[in-house]
CSV table of C-alpha atoms in Angstrom, one decimal:
chain,number,residue,atom,x,y,z
A,1,UNK,CA,70.0,86.2,99.6
A,2,UNK,CA,72.6,83.1,98.8
A,3,UNK,CA,73.7,81.6,101.8
A,4,UNK,CA,76.8,82.1,103.6
A,5,UNK,CA,79.8,81.1,105.0
A,6,UNK,CA,77.8,82.3,108.5
A,7,UNK,CA,73.8,81.4,107.6
A,8,UNK,CA,72.6,77.3,105.6
A,9,UNK,CA,70.6,78.7,102.6
A,10,UNK,CA,67.1,79.8,103.3
A,11,UNK,CA,68.4,81.4,106.8
A,12,UNK,CA,69.0,85.9,106.7
A,13,UNK,CA,70.9,87.4,109.4
A,14,UNK,CA,69.0,89.9,111.4
A,15,UNK,CA,70.2,93.5,110.4
A,16,UNK,CA,71.7,93.9,113.5
A,17,UNK,CA,74.4,91.2,113.5
A,18,UNK,CA,74.6,92.8,109.6
A,19,UNK,CA,75.7,95.9,110.9
A,20,UNK,CA,77.8,95.1,113.8
A,21,UNK,CA,79.8,92.9,111.2
A,22,UNK,CA,80.4,96.2,109.3
A,23,UNK,CA,81.9,98.0,111.6
A,24,UNK,CA,84.1,95.5,112.5
A,25,UNK,CA,86.2,94.7,109.1
A,26,UNK,CA,85.8,98.5,109.0
A,27,UNK,CA,87.7,98.7,111.8
A,28,UNK,CA,90.0,96.0,110.6
A,29,UNK,CA,90.6,98.1,107.3
A,30,UNK,CA,91.5,100.7,109.5
A,31,UNK,CA,93.9,98.8,111.6
A,32,UNK,CA,95.2,97.5,108.2
A,33,UNK,CA,95.3,101.3,106.6
A,34,UNK,CA,97.2,102.4,109.6
A,35,UNK,CA,99.7,99.1,109.1
A,36,UNK,CA,100.1,100.2,105.6
A,37,UNK,CA,100.4,103.3,105.3
A,38,UNK,CA,102.4,104.0,108.3
A,39,UNK,CA,105.5,101.4,107.5
A,40,UNK,CA,107.6,104.2,105.7
A,41,UNK,CA,110.9,104.0,103.7
A,42,UNK,CA,112.9,102.6,105.1
A,43,UNK,CA,116.4,103.9,104.5
A,44,UNK,CA,119.7,101.7,104.8
A,45,UNK,CA,120.3,102.0,108.6
A,46,UNK,CA,116.7,100.9,109.6
A,47,UNK,CA,115.7,97.9,109.6
A,48,UNK,CA,113.2,97.2,107.2
A,49,UNK,CA,109.9,97.9,108.2
A,50,UNK,CA,107.4,94.9,110.0
A,51,UNK,CA,105.8,92.5,107.0
A,52,UNK,CA,101.6,92.0,107.2
A,53,UNK,CA,101.4,88.3,107.0
A,54,UNK,CA,98.2,88.6,106.6
A,55,UNK,CA,98.8,91.0,103.5
A,56,UNK,CA,101.6,88.9,102.9
A,57,UNK,CA,99.5,85.6,102.4
A,58,UNK,CA,96.9,87.9,100.0
A,59,UNK,CA,99.4,88.3,97.5
A,60,UNK,CA,99.1,85.6,95.3
A,61,UNK,CA,95.3,86.1,95.5
A,62,UNK,CA,95.2,89.7,93.3
A,63,UNK,CA,93.4,88.1,91.0
A,64,UNK,CA,90.6,85.7,93.3
A,65,UNK,CA,90.5,88.8,94.9
A,66,UNK,CA,89.2,90.8,92.2
A,67,UNK,CA,87.2,88.8,90.3
A,68,UNK,CA,85.3,88.7,93.9
A,69,UNK,CA,85.4,92.1,93.7
A,70,UNK,CA,83.6,92.9,90.0
A,71,UNK,CA,80.5,90.9,91.5
A,72,UNK,CA,79.5,94.3,92.9
A,73,UNK,CA,77.6,92.1,96.6
A,74,UNK,CA,76.2,94.3,98.3
A,75,UNK,CA,78.5,96.3,100.5
A,76,UNK,CA,81.2,93.0,100.3
A,77,UNK,CA,82.5,95.1,97.1
A,78,UNK,CA,83.2,98.3,99.1
A,79,UNK,CA,85.4,96.2,101.3
A,80,UNK,CA,87.3,94.1,99.4
A,81,UNK,CA,88.3,97.1,97.1
A,82,UNK,CA,89.0,99.2,99.5
A,83,UNK,CA,91.4,95.1,100.5
A,84,UNK,CA,92.7,95.1,97.4
A,85,UNK,CA,93.3,99.0,97.9
A,86,UNK,CA,95.6,98.1,100.5
A,87,UNK,CA,97.7,95.0,99.5
A,88,UNK,CA,98.1,97.4,96.2
A,89,UNK,CA,100.0,99.3,98.3
A,90,UNK,CA,101.6,97.3,101.1
A,91,UNK,CA,102.6,95.1,97.9
A,92,UNK,CA,103.8,97.1,94.9
A,93,UNK,CA,104.3,98.0,92.4
A,94,UNK,CA,103.8,94.6,91.0
A,95,UNK,CA,100.7,93.6,93.3
A,96,UNK,CA,99.0,97.0,91.9
A,97,UNK,CA,99.8,97.0,88.6
A,98,UNK,CA,98.5,93.2,88.6
A,99,UNK,CA,96.1,94.1,90.4
A,100,UNK,CA,94.7,97.2,87.6
A,101,UNK,CA,95.3,94.9,84.7
A,102,UNK,CA,93.1,91.8,86.3
A,103,UNK,CA,90.0,95.0,86.9
A,104,UNK,CA,90.4,95.8,83.2
A,105,UNK,CA,90.6,92.3,82.0
A,106,UNK,CA,87.8,90.8,83.7
A,107,UNK,CA,85.3,94.4,84.2
A,108,UNK,CA,81.8,94.0,82.0
A,109,UNK,CA,79.3,96.5,82.5
A,110,UNK,CA,80.5,100.8,83.7
A,111,UNK,CA,80.2,99.5,87.0
A,112,UNK,CA,82.7,97.0,86.9
A,113,UNK,CA,85.4,99.0,85.4
A,114,UNK,CA,84.8,101.9,87.4
A,115,UNK,CA,86.0,99.9,90.5
A,116,UNK,CA,89.4,99.6,88.0
A,117,UNK,CA,89.3,103.6,87.3
A,118,UNK,CA,88.5,104.2,91.5
A,119,UNK,CA,91.5,102.5,92.6
A,120,UNK,CA,93.1,103.5,90.0
A,121,UNK,CA,92.6,107.2,90.9
A,122,UNK,CA,93.3,106.1,94.7
A,123,UNK,CA,97.2,103.8,94.0
A,124,UNK,CA,98.4,107.1,91.7
A,125,UNK,CA,98.4,109.5,94.6
A,126,UNK,CA,101.0,107.9,96.3
A,127,UNK,CA,102.8,104.8,93.8
A,128,UNK,CA,104.9,106.2,91.2
A,129,UNK,CA,104.2,105.6,87.3
A,130,UNK,CA,101.8,103.3,88.2
A,131,UNK,CA,100.1,104.3,84.8
A,132,UNK,CA,103.4,103.2,82.3
A,133,UNK,CA,103.8,100.5,84.6
A,134,UNK,CA,100.3,99.2,84.3
A,135,UNK,CA,100.1,99.5,80.7
A,136,UNK,CA,103.5,97.4,80.6
A,137,UNK,CA,101.8,94.4,82.7
A,138,UNK,CA,99.0,95.1,80.2
A,139,UNK,CA,101.3,94.7,77.3
A,140,UNK,CA,103.1,91.8,78.6
A,141,UNK,CA,100.5,89.4,79.3
A,142,UNK,CA,99.4,90.0,76.3
A,143,UNK,CA,102.4,88.9,74.6
A,144,UNK,CA,102.8,85.9,77.3
A,145,UNK,CA,100.1,84.2,75.7
A,146,UNK,CA,98.0,84.1,78.9
A,147,UNK,CA,95.3,85.8,77.9
A,148,UNK,CA,92.2,83.8,76.2
A,149,UNK,CA,90.5,85.4,73.2
A,150,UNK,CA,87.4,86.9,74.7
A,151,UNK,CA,89.6,88.0,77.7
A,152,UNK,CA,92.4,89.8,75.1
A,153,UNK,CA,89.2,91.7,73.5
A,154,UNK,CA,87.6,92.9,76.8
A,155,UNK,CA,90.6,94.5,77.8
A,156,UNK,CA,90.8,96.5,74.3
A,157,UNK,CA,87.6,97.6,75.1
A,158,UNK,CA,88.2,98.8,78.6
A,159,UNK,CA,90.9,100.2,78.2
A,160,UNK,CA,89.7,102.1,74.8
A,161,UNK,CA,86.6,103.3,77.5
A,162,UNK,CA,89.0,104.7,79.8
A,163,UNK,CA,91.4,106.3,78.0
């Protein structure tokens, strides 16, 4: 078992501690979900929706979150994927298309690629024109020359698999 922030190398956590941490994370994600989905769309007369500082701080770390999610570690990738979805909805449309772009570019296995399609399924229910916007993001990244050739090839392979 790899060392974590909580335990030094060689030590393991008691299952009760691990389960309690899982519950705490699920409660935090539930609270974030309420904050994200209860924001609504403001009218001109309304004040802007309340910011969620935690999600605002995560906006610049979408790629890192995608990389960590794709590691598929234990139960961690499940809550990371859920957090990625909440961040994508909160910071739509750019964060949503960026997250899908990174997952499509970095996924190397069918199991990893499934995370991209699952995220798309969740996001497409609440974000309009997500597919064209994601394709546009992919094309812009390619035209800007921001992808090394192996990642561009992986992106094309993954796009072919999901289409």
